[in-house]
Amino acid sequence: MATRGSVQTTFEPVKVIQPIYTGGSVALDDSGRILATCLGEDALLTDLATGEQLARIEGDSEVITTLSLTPSASHLVICSRSLSMRIYSLGSMTDTKLQATPELLRTLKPHTSPVITSTVDDTGTVLATGGADGVVKVWDIRGGFITHTFKGHSGIISALHFFEVSAAEERHRNNNSAHSLKKGNRKSEGKPSSLTDDVVVPNRNVMGGFRLASGGEDGKIRIWDLNARKSISVLDSHVSVVRGLDFSATEHVLVSASRDKTIIIWDAKRWDVTRVIPILEGVESVGFLRKGTLIFTGGEKGKTRLWETHSGREVTQGQNISEGESLVNIIYSKRQSFLLSIYSDQTLVLQSLASLNDYATGGSLGPLPVLRRISGTHDEIIDLAYVAPDRSLLALATNSEDVRIVSLTSSSQSPQESQRDGADLAASYFGADVALLKGHDDIIICLDADWSGHWIATGAKDNSARLWRLDPKTSSFTCFASFTGHAESIGAISLPHASPPVGSNIWKNPLDHPPQFLLTGSQDRTIKRWDIFNTQSSKASRKPPRAIYTRKAHDKDINAIDITHNNTLFASASQDRTVKIWSVEEGEVQGVLRGHRRGVWSVQFAPKETPTITQDGGGASGGRGLALTGSGDKTVKIWSLADYSCLRTLEGHTNSVLKVVWLNPPKSESQDRRGVQVASAGSDGLVKVWDANTGEVACTLDNHEDRVWALTVHPTTNTIVSGGGDSTITFWTDTTSTTIAATAAASTARVEQEQKLQNYIHAGSYRSAITLALQLNHPARLLSLFTSVVNTNPPESRSLCGLLAVDEVLATLGEEQLFILLLRVRDWNTNARTAPVAQRILWTLVKSYSASKLTNLKGSSRGGLKGSSLQDVLDALKAYTERHYKRMEELVDESYLVEYTLREMDEVAFGDGILDGNPIGQGQDAIMT
């Protein structure tokens, strides 16, 4: 068996596509750039122009019920089911430096029940909260105190909106109030009036023209005067929960939307109904556009619709209303001139309002153009593949009936340029949604791409397969053909991967040359081959395509299919624990791979230039190629196609192996000298890279919290892409060459520094030697140096440690160096052999520094010493020093006993000076037998 090389394989997760929104409240700042979303219990701040995560604020273990962002993005307010409200300062963010630094200012308990909705006024100074207890409260954001408390609703508060009335309207309302007061005074004939406390006295208070509209589940809307601190009107015309409110200062009207399928326009002077517009769908969001002349709505039918305010006529004609995902909210960005629509499937869509510039009253508009589609979460990643000629796109099967195409490149424009121009929001960034391929009626289970990246095939639970044509240059993503014939779900699909000869017509223009054939495997236990050329003929004659052949392949579900690099063989993996090798042309079985103890989830043939692998018993893979399989028995197996025998069994996963891939074959000019490597993904959430020659794990990649279903490898860079049930896509870059180079450079530098240290010690340059030993984190070298200094014989006069030069060095150390040396002294003091040296150095340090200097020392993060404190060091020194002194005292006591015993022995044996009748001379030794 081949021996394993010394090369350490390394992969690093350089980029990750993660969920940004999993449902709940969404907020946008005034610039239309900073997006605040709920991610389970956490809140996320994202740069809408670049897709960059600005900050993630951890939750309090309870789901967020609502969040609000101030217009300047200076503060974020989060309310959760824990009945708490947290106010965060986000720091100063500018167009040139967009970086959030969340700081928790205070935590409050706003209501006795969860806060359902909240909103911030245009100035960003006050916040309104509405709870399930029917109470509305107004807060000072920076001060964190309540300014108003309004009661009157009989149920949950469902909508809130701040607005400001004009001075004329304020005078009109005050005049009406004064007129009512005079009339009441005449009737009372001098008696005290009970209306006096309710009269709003005209003044120039900052709250004078500010109002707050609140809507509840009881269908009522209350208008609150923030100066008078009371309700000035109750609007009761809706028969269901009020979901949206907005005010137009130009038209002096308020619009309200309800799930009773209507929107109502209210006159802000008399608070009468001006117009009722039937929407014929439950409305979740409403707002004004173009200074109040147009109204936008969104609701259960999932379409953004525009209406004329004065006529009530729908402007957006010809929209196809389908039973798709419903709209839960729409946010209007005035500065960037777009609508941000939030759907119930956690999709965010940016729609341009540029078409409104040419709109004339009485005209009509088509659907608003989509600037960008953002997937809040990709749900469970079932399968993925690189697509496009330059592999700049990624196709995802995400537990839905649509294929998502995401970009793997970033726009060349700077963030400042994208901030200035709202149209630049359509520019792509890494992880941005590029297209959505619609056509299947049920969840897509599998997909595969051809050699060119222009064609992908998908199989779904609707028992059909589809072939898609992708042209990124023209943004054309269309369904080329549909294949029906299986009786159950299609769980495996494969396209030929062999590239045509360079310079051929197919190679020059792959868009006009679809793959020759398509293979599908189903839960009905059959495999089918579909001829694409015949499919083109069927399309011309409008006949459904038919399979060239159908084979009863396995006894259970078919999980995977793969085709060899020369398009002669294909393999099918099944839950019946076998993998069968078939001829592509005839559809006949060529061999069966048996050995797995559970169902086989994945199979893949080795690339064309894969070297030979030697079997443990001495056999080799031969010239027909290799196959790789992963099974529910937690193992990965490598098979020889020469005799269909198992060459290697790779064990290491703790759960089912769901996907296996071959890494690119090593190049002859490569310096790392790695052998053949494969990668596997399992239900344990791990991706493992294996050395195929030794069967050992080269490295384990861990960045998923759920099972990893999907795995693919970039054809040139060897980047591994993994996707799992945690909605996370991780890009693992092969950093082996970089690691080898960095290790070699670090080793060379360390050898040079060690040699320099030896030179310093030999030359007597104690300052440089001690400083370098501390820098290199060499406790043994440092101890050897101090030992030689302490044992200097004779020691220099007036030296604390033995040499005056070392005393001077120890007295002028930096704070970090001093703390590290104290840590070393602590470690040396724990050993009885090195304790004398430690005590001498400690004595020198204590004599050289003042107590205030030592007490102000702080812990170091170098050398694995992070977390140590001076108190810990002193406690350890004290404990072991007391132990050493106690041991010395015990030795002194024992020495008295030894001395007494020896003296008594002398008196007994040599008291008369005669031994065996012979006198003992002075200085003569006595030999005892």
mmCIF file of C-alpha atoms in Angstrom, residues 257-551:
data_model
loop_
_atom_site.group_PDB
_atom_site.id
_atom_site.type_symbol
_atom_site.label_atom_id
_atom_site.label_comp_id
_atom_site.label_asym_id
_atom_site.label_seq_id
_atom_site.Cartn_x
_atom_site.Cartn_y
_atom_site.Cartn_z
ATOM 1 C CA ALA A 257 -56.017 48.909 4.108
ATOM 2 C CA SER A 258 -57.744 45.929 5.630
ATOM 3 C CA ARG A 259 -58.203 42.231 5.162
ATOM 4 C CA ASP A 260 -61.840 43.006 4.357
ATOM 5 C CA LYS A 261 -60.499 43.409 0.747
ATOM 6 C CA THR A 262 -60.923 47.178 0.648
ATOM 7 C CA ILE A 263 -58.897 50.318 1.061
ATOM 8 C CA ILE A 264 -60.522 53.518 2.353
ATOM 9 C CA ILE A 265 -59.419 57.081 1.709
ATOM 10 C CA TRP A 266 -60.212 59.499 4.573
ATOM 11 C CA ASP A 267 -60.397 63.297 4.493
ATOM 12 C CA ALA A 268 -57.850 64.511 7.042
ATOM 13 C CA LYS A 269 -59.854 67.692 7.843
ATOM 14 C CA ARG A 270 -63.235 66.205 8.721
ATOM 15 C CA TRP A 271 -62.137 62.559 8.988
ATOM 16 C CA ASP A 272 -64.924 61.470 6.669
ATOM 17 C CA VAL A 273 -64.757 58.685 4.107
ATOM 18 C CA THR A 274 -63.794 60.106 0.735
ATOM 19 C CA ARG A 275 -63.666 56.883 -1.255
ATOM 20 C CA VAL A 276 -63.849 53.129 -0.719
ATOM 21 C CA ILE A 277 -61.869 51.113 -3.289
ATOM 22 C CA PRO A 278 -62.657 47.398 -3.534
ATOM 23 C CA ILE A 279 -59.392 45.475 -3.984
ATOM 24 C CA LEU A 280 -60.962 41.993 -4.041
ATOM 25 C CA GLU A 281 -58.112 40.507 -2.036
ATOM 26 C CA GLY A 282 -56.998 40.691 1.562
ATOM 27 C CA VAL A 283 -54.666 43.703 1.661
ATOM 28 C CA GLU A 284 -51.524 43.542 3.808
ATOM 29 C CA SER A 285 -49.802 46.793 2.846
ATOM 30 C CA VAL A 286 -50.716 50.198 1.406
ATOM 31 C CA GLY A 287 -49.010 53.509 0.694
ATOM 32 C CA PHE A 288 -48.989 56.685 -1.395
ATOM 33 C CA LEU A 289 -46.832 57.400 -4.465
ATOM 34 C CA ARG A 290 -46.277 60.529 -6.543
ATOM 35 C CA LYS A 291 -47.313 62.988 -3.828
ATOM 36 C CA GLY A 292 -50.487 61.101 -3.042
ATOM 37 C CA THR A 293 -51.890 60.781 -6.584
ATOM 38 C CA LEU A 294 -51.269 57.022 -6.689
ATOM 39 C CA ILE A 295 -51.719 54.263 -4.135
ATOM 40 C CA PHE A 296 -49.857 50.938 -4.036
ATOM 41 C CA THR A 297 -51.287 47.799 -2.463
ATOM 42 C CA GLY A 298 -50.113 44.259 -1.884
ATOM 43 C CA GLY A 299 -51.891 41.261 -0.467
ATOM 44 C CA GLU A 300 -52.798 37.632 -0.667
ATOM 45 C CA LYS A 301 -52.603 37.404 -4.483
ATOM 46 C CA GLY A 302 -48.906 38.253 -4.426
ATOM 47 C CA LYS A 303 -48.984 41.191 -6.875
ATOM 48 C CA THR A 304 -48.062 44.837 -6.400
ATOM 49 C CA ARG A 305 -50.969 46.903 -7.711
ATOM 50 C CA LEU A 306 -51.296 50.664 -8.281
ATOM 51 C CA TRP A 307 -54.490 52.729 -7.987
ATOM 52 C CA GLU A 308 -55.451 56.310 -8.746
ATOM 53 C CA THR A 309 -56.355 58.193 -5.596
ATOM 54 C CA HIS A 310 -59.072 60.412 -7.098
ATOM 55 C CA SER A 311 -60.816 57.897 -9.363
ATOM 56 C CA GLY A 312 -60.084 54.631 -7.543
ATOM 57 C CA ARG A 313 -59.156 53.027 -10.879
ATOM 58 C CA GLU A 314 -56.441 50.348 -11.032
ATOM 59 C CA VAL A 315 -53.429 51.534 -13.005
ATOM 60 C CA THR A 316 -51.474 48.277 -13.305
ATOM 61 C CA GLN A 317 -53.520 46.391 -15.885
ATOM 62 C CA GLY A 318 -52.827 42.972 -17.356
ATOM 63 C CA GLN A 319 -51.151 41.383 -14.369
ATOM 64 C CA ASN A 320 -51.504 37.631 -14.173
ATOM 65 C CA ILE A 321 -52.965 36.969 -10.753
ATOM 66 C CA SER A 322 -51.933 33.455 -9.752
ATOM 67 C CA GLU A 323 -52.332 31.400 -6.628
ATOM 68 C CA GLY A 324 -48.715 31.947 -5.661
ATOM 69 C CA GLU A 325 -47.034 33.269 -2.547
ATOM 70 C CA SER A 326 -48.796 36.179 -0.900
ATOM 71 C CA LEU A 327 -47.348 39.592 -0.126
ATOM 72 C CA VAL A 328 -46.946 40.350 3.570
ATOM 73 C CA ASN A 329 -45.489 43.863 3.358
ATOM 74 C CA ILE A 330 -44.310 46.565 0.957
ATOM 75 C CA ILE A 331 -41.755 49.233 1.912
ATOM 76 C CA TYR A 332 -41.426 52.401 -0.171
ATOM 77 C CA SER A 333 -37.947 53.910 -0.521
ATOM 78 C CA LYS A 334 -38.406 57.533 -1.555
ATOM 79 C CA ARG A 335 -34.714 58.253 -2.049
ATOM 80 C CA GLN A 336 -34.000 55.253 -4.272
ATOM 81 C CA SER A 337 -37.464 55.247 -5.879
ATOM 82 C CA PHE A 338 -38.272 51.567 -5.536
ATOM 83 C CA LEU A 339 -40.678 49.311 -3.702
ATOM 84 C CA LEU A 340 -39.381 46.489 -1.543
ATOM 85 C CA SER A 341 -41.970 43.698 -1.552
ATOM 86 C CA ILE A 342 -41.759 40.974 1.080
ATOM 87 C CA TYR A 343 -43.406 37.642 0.259
ATOM 88 C CA SER A 344 -44.555 34.869 2.547
ATOM 89 C CA ASP A 345 -41.900 32.509 1.136
ATOM 90 C CA GLN A 346 -39.207 34.846 2.551
ATOM 91 C CA THR A 347 -38.435 36.331 -0.865
ATOM 92 C CA LEU A 348 -37.691 40.054 -1.153
ATOM 93 C CA VAL A 349 -38.286 41.762 -4.504
ATOM 94 C CA LEU A 350 -37.107 45.263 -5.455
ATOM 95 C CA GLN A 351 -39.397 46.869 -8.045
ATOM 96 C CA SER A 352 -38.458 50.025 -9.927
ATOM 97 C CA LEU A 353 -40.771 53.050 -9.996
ATOM 98 C CA ALA A 354 -39.035 54.651 -12.983
ATOM 99 C CA SER A 355 -42.029 53.860 -15.210
ATOM 100 C CA LEU A 356 -44.160 56.266 -13.136
ATOM 101 C CA ASN A 357 -42.220 59.256 -14.482
ATOM 102 C CA ASP A 358 -44.052 59.043 -17.800
ATOM 103 C CA TYR A 359 -47.439 58.161 -16.344
ATOM 104 C CA ALA A 360 -50.383 60.431 -17.128
ATOM 105 C CA THR A 361 -53.682 60.436 -15.273
ATOM 106 C CA GLY A 362 -56.103 58.012 -16.851
ATOM 107 C CA GLY A 363 -53.383 55.860 -18.370
ATOM 108 C CA SER A 364 -52.271 52.371 -17.498
ATOM 109 C CA LEU A 365 -49.024 50.627 -16.628
ATOM 110 C CA GLY A 366 -47.734 47.101 -16.852
ATOM 111 C CA PRO A 367 -46.239 45.240 -13.911
ATOM 112 C CA LEU A 368 -43.478 47.168 -12.187
ATOM 113 C CA PRO A 369 -40.012 46.122 -13.429
ATOM 114 C CA VAL A 370 -38.048 43.908 -11.055
ATOM 115 C CA LEU A 371 -34.646 45.330 -10.140
ATOM 116 C CA ARG A 372 -33.553 42.447 -7.994
ATOM 117 C CA ARG A 373 -34.906 39.316 -6.367
ATOM 118 C CA ILE A 374 -33.423 38.371 -3.006
ATOM 119 C CA SER A 375 -33.981 34.973 -1.466
ATOM 120 C CA GLY A 376 -34.259 35.522 2.264
ATOM 121 C CA THR A 377 -33.501 31.859 2.763
ATOM 122 C CA HIS A 378 -32.791 29.107 0.270
ATOM 123 C CA ASP A 379 -34.496 26.599 2.515
ATOM 124 C CA GLU A 380 -32.983 23.101 2.293
ATOM 125 C CA ILE A 381 -30.299 22.839 -0.399
ATOM 126 C CA ILE A 382 -30.984 19.500 -2.088
ATOM 127 C CA ASP A 383 -28.659 19.759 -5.093
ATOM 128 C CA LEU A 384 -26.437 22.307 -6.816
ATOM 129 C CA ALA A 385 -24.171 22.668 -9.834
ATOM 130 C CA TYR A 386 -21.833 25.191 -11.454
ATOM 131 C CA VAL A 387 -23.314 26.671 -14.641
ATOM 132 C CA ALA A 388 -22.330 29.259 -17.293
ATOM 133 C CA PRO A 389 -19.209 28.874 -19.467
ATOM 134 C CA ASP A 390 -16.991 30.579 -16.883
ATOM 135 C CA ARG A 391 -18.773 28.838 -14.010
ATOM 136 C CA SER A 392 -19.810 32.226 -12.661
ATOM 137 C CA LEU A 393 -23.316 31.049 -11.735
ATOM 138 C CA LEU A 394 -24.653 28.402 -9.404
ATOM 139 C CA ALA A 395 -27.875 26.465 -9.977
ATOM 140 C CA LEU A 396 -29.739 25.459 -6.806
ATOM 141 C CA ALA A 397 -32.484 22.952 -6.111
ATOM 142 C CA THR A 398 -33.923 24.324 -2.870
ATOM 143 C CA ASN A 399 -36.812 22.164 -1.755
ATOM 144 C CA SER A 400 -39.157 24.070 -4.057
ATOM 145 C CA GLU A 401 -40.565 23.723 -7.558
ATOM 146 C CA ASP A 402 -38.226 26.399 -8.955
ATOM 147 C CA VAL A 403 -34.531 26.386 -9.822
ATOM 148 C CA ARG A 404 -32.648 29.355 -8.445
ATOM 149 C CA ILE A 405 -29.667 30.748 -10.341
ATOM 150 C CA VAL A 406 -27.327 32.818 -8.157
ATOM 151 C CA SER A 407 -24.312 34.893 -9.110
ATOM 152 C CA LEU A 408 -20.800 34.032 -7.960
ATOM 153 C CA THR A 409 -19.290 37.317 -9.106
ATOM 154 C CA SER A 410 -19.557 40.878 -7.876
ATOM 155 C CA SER A 411 -20.369 44.052 -9.773
ATOM 156 C CA SER A 412 -17.422 46.168 -10.803
ATOM 157 C CA GLN A 413 -19.104 49.291 -9.427
ATOM 158 C CA SER A 414 -18.063 50.673 -6.084
ATOM 159 C CA PRO A 415 -20.521 50.895 -3.192
ATOM 160 C CA GLN A 416 -20.470 54.698 -3.536
ATOM 161 C CA GLU A 417 -21.560 54.461 -7.180
ATOM 162 C CA SER A 418 -24.335 52.004 -6.352
ATOM 163 C CA GLN A 419 -25.443 54.317 -3.537
ATOM 164 C CA ARG A 420 -25.826 57.312 -5.856
ATOM 165 C CA ASP A 421 -27.831 55.604 -8.563
ATOM 166 C CA GLY A 422 -30.937 53.650 -7.682
ATOM 167 C CA ALA A 423 -30.818 51.688 -10.932
ATOM 168 C CA ASP A 424 -27.537 50.153 -9.795
ATOM 169 C CA LEU A 425 -29.519 48.050 -7.352
ATOM 170 C CA ALA A 426 -30.008 45.738 -10.320
ATOM 171 C CA ALA A 427 -26.254 45.034 -10.411
ATOM 172 C CA SER A 428 -25.207 41.612 -9.213
ATOM 173 C CA TYR A 429 -23.094 40.684 -6.217
ATOM 174 C CA PHE A 430 -21.851 37.404 -4.831
ATOM 175 C CA GLY A 431 -24.877 35.319 -3.899
ATOM 176 C CA ALA A 432 -27.416 37.559 -5.638
ATOM 177 C CA ASP A 433 -30.365 35.888 -7.353
ATOM 178 C CA VAL A 434 -29.984 36.093 -11.134
ATOM 179 C CA ALA A 435 -32.939 34.067 -12.373
ATOM 180 C CA LEU A 436 -35.747 31.795 -11.271
ATOM 181 C CA LEU A 437 -36.540 28.840 -13.533
ATOM 182 C CA LYS A 438 -40.240 28.082 -13.270
ATOM 183 C CA GLY A 439 -41.935 25.103 -14.864
ATOM 184 C CA HIS A 440 -42.108 22.185 -12.452
ATOM 185 C CA ASP A 441 -45.238 21.642 -10.411
ATOM 186 C CA ASP A 442 -43.562 20.016 -7.420
ATOM 187 C CA ILE A 443 -40.286 19.980 -5.510
ATOM 188 C CA ILE A 444 -37.125 19.569 -7.605
ATOM 189 C CA ILE A 445 -35.030 16.703 -6.275
ATOM 190 C CA CYS A 446 -32.014 16.582 -8.600
ATOM 191 C CA LEU A 447 -30.197 18.567 -11.268
ATOM 192 C CA ASP A 448 -27.134 18.229 -13.491
ATOM 193 C CA ALA A 449 -25.177 20.464 -15.891
ATOM 194 C CA ASP A 450 -23.408 19.598 -19.136
ATOM 195 C CA TRP A 451 -19.790 20.347 -20.075
ATOM 196 C CA SER A 452 -20.544 23.841 -21.395
ATOM 197 C CA GLY A 453 -22.612 25.140 -18.484
ATOM 198 C CA HIS A 454 -25.307 26.330 -20.909
ATOM 199 C CA TRP A 455 -27.618 23.341 -20.333
ATOM 200 C CA ILE A 456 -28.985 21.944 -17.097
ATOM 201 C CA ALA A 457 -31.442 19.127 -16.497
ATOM 202 C CA THR A 458 -33.785 18.871 -13.519
ATOM 203 C CA GLY A 459 -35.932 16.105 -12.083
ATOM 204 C CA ALA A 460 -38.845 16.671 -9.713
ATOM 205 C CA LYS A 461 -41.594 15.071 -7.707
ATOM 206 C CA ASP A 462 -44.074 15.911 -10.468
ATOM 207 C CA ASN A 463 -42.715 12.808 -12.307
ATOM 208 C CA SER A 464 -41.162 14.952 -15.031
ATOM 209 C CA ALA A 465 -37.715 16.091 -16.130
ATOM 210 C CA ARG A 466 -36.854 19.350 -17.857
ATOM 211 C CA LEU A 467 -33.942 20.584 -19.943
ATOM 212 C CA TRP A 468 -33.093 24.274 -19.549
ATOM 213 C CA ARG A 469 -31.128 26.536 -21.880
ATOM 214 C CA LEU A 470 -29.057 29.195 -20.122
ATOM 215 C CA ASP A 471 -27.615 32.226 -21.884
ATOM 216 C CA PRO A 472 -26.236 34.585 -19.190
ATOM 217 C CA LYS A 473 -25.073 37.183 -21.727
ATOM 218 C CA THR A 474 -28.629 37.894 -22.838
ATOM 219 C CA SER A 475 -30.184 36.952 -19.477
ATOM 220 C CA SER A 476 -32.158 34.242 -21.257
ATOM 221 C CA PHE A 477 -33.118 31.293 -19.070
ATOM 222 C CA THR A 478 -35.741 29.151 -20.796
ATOM 223 C CA CYS A 479 -37.103 25.634 -20.670
ATOM 224 C CA PHE A 480 -35.970 23.814 -23.824
ATOM 225 C CA ALA A 481 -37.865 20.542 -23.367
ATOM 226 C CA SER A 482 -39.980 18.612 -20.893
ATOM 227 C CA PHE A 483 -39.853 14.831 -20.452
ATOM 228 C CA THR A 484 -42.755 12.884 -18.972
ATOM 229 C CA GLY A 485 -43.165 9.152 -18.712
ATOM 230 C CA HIS A 486 -42.098 8.056 -15.257
ATOM 231 C CA ALA A 487 -44.802 6.851 -12.914
ATOM 232 C CA GLU A 488 -43.203 8.333 -9.791
ATOM 233 C CA SER A 489 -40.788 11.035 -8.677
ATOM 234 C CA ILE A 490 -37.531 11.453 -10.580
ATOM 235 C CA GLY A 491 -34.703 11.247 -8.060
ATOM 236 C CA ALA A 492 -31.706 10.936 -10.394
ATOM 237 C CA ILE A 493 -30.714 12.695 -13.606
ATOM 238 C CA SER A 494 -27.554 13.037 -15.665
ATOM 239 C CA LEU A 495 -26.282 14.755 -18.811
ATOM 240 C CA PRO A 496 -23.168 13.764 -20.806
ATOM 241 C CA HIS A 497 -20.082 15.578 -19.535
ATOM 242 C CA ALA A 498 -17.656 14.829 -22.379
ATOM 243 C CA SER A 499 -16.497 18.013 -24.107
ATOM 244 C CA PRO A 500 -16.449 18.024 -27.929
ATOM 245 C CA PRO A 501 -13.261 18.476 -29.974
ATOM 246 C CA VAL A 502 -11.791 21.970 -29.724
ATOM 247 C CA GLY A 503 -12.736 24.038 -32.752
ATOM 248 C CA SER A 504 -15.809 22.019 -33.670
ATOM 249 C CA ASN A 505 -19.184 23.674 -34.220
ATOM 250 C CA ILE A 506 -20.506 22.258 -30.964
ATOM 251 C CA TRP A 507 -17.514 23.607 -29.084
ATOM 252 C CA LYS A 508 -17.835 27.064 -30.691
ATOM 253 C CA ASN A 509 -21.589 27.421 -30.280
ATOM 254 C CA PRO A 510 -22.949 25.145 -27.532
ATOM 255 C CA LEU A 511 -26.169 27.166 -27.203
ATOM 256 C CA ASP A 512 -27.346 25.875 -30.576
ATOM 257 C CA HIS A 513 -26.281 22.309 -29.837
ATOM 258 C CA PRO A 514 -28.107 20.770 -26.878
ATOM 259 C CA PRO A 515 -26.775 17.582 -25.256
ATOM 260 C CA GLN A 516 -27.253 14.420 -27.274
ATOM 261 C CA PHE A 517 -29.217 12.538 -24.640
ATOM 262 C CA LEU A 518 -30.529 12.613 -21.077
ATOM 263 C CA LEU A 519 -30.741 9.833 -18.481
ATOM 264 C CA THR A 520 -33.319 9.745 -15.683
ATOM 265 C CA GLY A 521 -33.952 7.425 -12.752
ATOM 266 C CA SER A 522 -37.129 7.308 -10.717
ATOM 267 C CA GLN A 523 -38.788 5.945 -7.645
ATOM 268 C CA ASP A 524 -40.668 3.674 -10.023
ATOM 269 C CA ARG A 525 -37.334 1.745 -10.172
ATOM 270 C CA THR A 526 -36.790 2.353 -13.867
ATOM 271 C CA ILE A 527 -34.232 4.271 -15.870
ATOM 272 C CA LYS A 528 -34.950 6.018 -19.148
ATOM 273 C CA ARG A 529 -32.785 7.411 -21.897
ATOM 274 C CA TRP A 530 -34.158 10.397 -23.781
ATOM 275 C CA ASP A 531 -32.708 11.419 -27.139
ATOM 276 C CA ILE A 532 -32.586 15.235 -27.365
ATOM 277 C CA PHE A 533 -32.539 15.178 -31.199
ATOM 278 C CA ASN A 534 -35.788 13.236 -31.221
ATOM 279 C CA THR A 535 -37.118 15.701 -28.688
ATOM 280 C CA GLN A 536 -36.449 18.546 -31.119
ATOM 281 C CA SER A 537 -38.370 16.638 -33.794
ATOM 282 C CA SER A 538 -41.207 16.032 -31.358
ATOM 283 C CA LYS A 539 -41.368 19.745 -30.572
ATOM 284 C CA ALA A 540 -41.644 20.528 -34.260
ATOM 285 C CA SER A 541 -44.480 18.012 -34.636
ATOM 286 C CA ARG A 542 -45.953 18.971 -31.234
ATOM 287 C CA LYS A 543 -45.691 15.420 -29.993
ATOM 288 C CA PRO A 544 -44.550 14.612 -26.455
ATOM 289 C CA PRO A 545 -40.980 13.245 -26.382
ATOM 290 C CA ARG A 546 -40.584 9.525 -25.867
ATOM 291 C CA ALA A 547 -37.765 7.591 -24.209
ATOM 292 C CA ILE A 548 -35.350 5.648 -26.450
ATOM 293 C CA TYR A 549 -35.415 2.801 -23.950
ATOM 294 C CA THR A 550 -36.773 2.059 -20.473
ATOM 295 C CA ARG A 551 -35.158 -0.492 -18.167
#
